[in-house]
Short mmCIF file of C-alpha atoms in Angstrom, two decimals:
data_model
loop_
_atom_site.label_atom_id
_atom_site.label_comp_id
_atom_site.label_asym_id
_atom_site.label_seq_id
_atom_site.Cartn_x
_atom_site.Cartn_y
_atom_site.Cartn_z
CA MET A 1 89.67 -114.58 -42.65
CA ASN A 2 92.07 -112.72 -40.12
CA VAL A 3 90.44 -109.32 -38.94
CA LEU A 4 93.43 -108.79 -37.00
CA ARG A 5 95.93 -108.94 -39.59
CA ASP A 6 93.42 -107.10 -42.08
CA PHE A 7 93.31 -104.14 -39.35
CA HIS A 8 97.15 -103.89 -39.23
CA THR A 9 97.42 -103.92 -42.92
CA GLY A 10 95.11 -101.14 -43.13
CA ALA A 11 96.75 -99.50 -40.35
CA LEU A 12 100.12 -99.67 -42.23
CA ARG A 13 98.58 -98.23 -45.10
CA LEU A 14 97.54 -95.17 -43.17
CA ARG A 15 101.05 -94.98 -41.80
CA VAL A 16 102.04 -94.83 -45.27
CA LEU A 17 100.30 -92.05 -46.52
CA HIS A 18 100.61 -90.16 -43.18
CA HIS A 19 104.61 -89.94 -43.57
CA ALA A 20 104.47 -89.79 -47.63
CA THR A 21 101.97 -86.61 -46.98
CA GLU A 22 104.35 -84.97 -44.77
CA THR A 23 107.69 -85.23 -46.72
CA PRO A 24 108.94 -87.88 -49.68
CA ILE A 25 109.83 -91.13 -48.05
CA HIS A 26 111.81 -94.07 -49.25
CA GLY A 27 111.43 -97.63 -48.17
CA ALA A 28 114.05 -97.91 -46.08
CA TRP A 29 113.46 -94.97 -44.37
CA LEU A 30 109.84 -95.86 -44.04
CA ALA A 31 110.79 -99.65 -42.74
CA GLN A 32 113.17 -98.01 -40.24
CA GLU A 33 110.44 -95.30 -39.16
CA LEU A 34 108.01 -97.93 -38.27
CA ALA A 35 110.37 -100.10 -36.60
CA THR A 36 111.33 -97.58 -34.18
CA ARG A 37 107.50 -96.93 -33.38
CA GLY A 38 106.95 -100.68 -32.63
CA HIS A 39 105.56 -101.59 -35.96
CA PRO A 40 108.41 -103.75 -37.78
CA VAL A 41 107.46 -104.60 -41.42
CA SER A 42 109.78 -106.73 -43.79
CA PRO A 43 110.82 -105.38 -46.84
CA GLY A 44 108.86 -108.29 -48.70
CA THR A 45 105.43 -106.65 -47.21
CA LEU A 46 106.52 -103.16 -47.37
CA TYR A 47 107.37 -102.85 -51.33
CA PRO A 48 105.11 -104.56 -52.89
CA LEU A 49 102.58 -102.52 -50.80
CA LEU A 50 104.15 -99.14 -51.90
CA HIS A 51 103.84 -100.38 -55.44
CA ARG A 52 100.13 -101.69 -55.12
CA MET A 53 99.36 -98.11 -53.18
CA GLN A 54 101.20 -96.25 -56.22
CA GLU A 55 99.30 -98.44 -59.13
CA ALA A 56 96.13 -97.29 -57.00
CA GLY A 57 96.69 -93.50 -57.37
CA LEU A 58 97.43 -93.16 -53.83
CA LEU A 59 101.17 -92.42 -54.18
CA LYS A 60 103.48 -91.41 -56.89
CA SER A 61 107.35 -91.67 -57.16
CA THR A 62 110.37 -90.08 -58.36
CA THR A 63 114.00 -91.06 -58.30
CA ALA A 64 116.52 -89.52 -56.66
CA VAL A 65 120.53 -89.95 -55.54
CA GLU A 66 121.24 -89.48 -52.11
CA SER A 67 124.82 -90.55 -50.91
CA GLY A 68 125.52 -92.44 -54.24
CA ARG A 69 122.17 -94.48 -53.98
CA ARG A 70 119.54 -94.50 -55.94
CA LEU A 71 116.32 -94.17 -54.45
CA ARG A 72 112.70 -94.36 -54.91
CA LEU A 73 110.64 -91.51 -53.04
CA TYR A 74 107.05 -91.74 -52.48
CA ARG A 75 104.83 -88.79 -51.94
CA THR A 76 101.13 -89.14 -51.63
CA THR A 77 98.71 -88.08 -54.37
CA LYS A 78 95.57 -85.71 -54.07
CA LYS A 79 93.73 -88.79 -54.15
CA GLY A 80 95.83 -90.25 -51.40
CA LYS A 81 95.22 -87.35 -49.41
CA ARG A 82 91.70 -87.06 -49.41
CA LEU A 83 91.61 -91.09 -48.46
CA LEU A 84 93.82 -90.44 -45.54
CA ALA A 85 91.46 -87.36 -44.30
CA ASP A 86 88.80 -89.34 -44.67
CA CYS A 87 90.21 -92.25 -42.52
CA ARG A 88 90.72 -89.83 -39.93
CA THR A 89 87.24 -88.70 -39.80
CA VAL A 90 86.35 -92.29 -39.34
CA LEU A 91 89.51 -93.33 -37.04
CA ALA A 92 88.37 -90.12 -34.56
CA ALA A 93 84.79 -91.30 -34.63
CA LEU A 94 85.18 -94.75 -33.84
CA THR A 95 87.70 -93.68 -31.21
CA ARG A 96 85.16 -91.63 -29.53
CA GLU A 97 82.57 -94.43 -30.05
CA LEU A 98 85.22 -97.13 -28.17
CA GLU A 99 85.74 -94.48 -25.25
#
């Protein structure tokens, strides 16, 4: 069991929910955004994660064409928004406790 890896994976899920709540996102944009913030993630990690989150009902997707490219856009569902809010509450309490 790798606790640090599990923490990073959970943090990645929260980042996905956060960004997909603000605006519809696609995988390439998200990978670039995460990398610029110091959290690089490979396509082999990101796309399966997006699919699993969609299967879990946390994200929904639509298809769009942008600059001649077909993109799958992800948006947070109501269930995903509730989970994000709950996690923010837990993280705030944890931050206060660890200070």
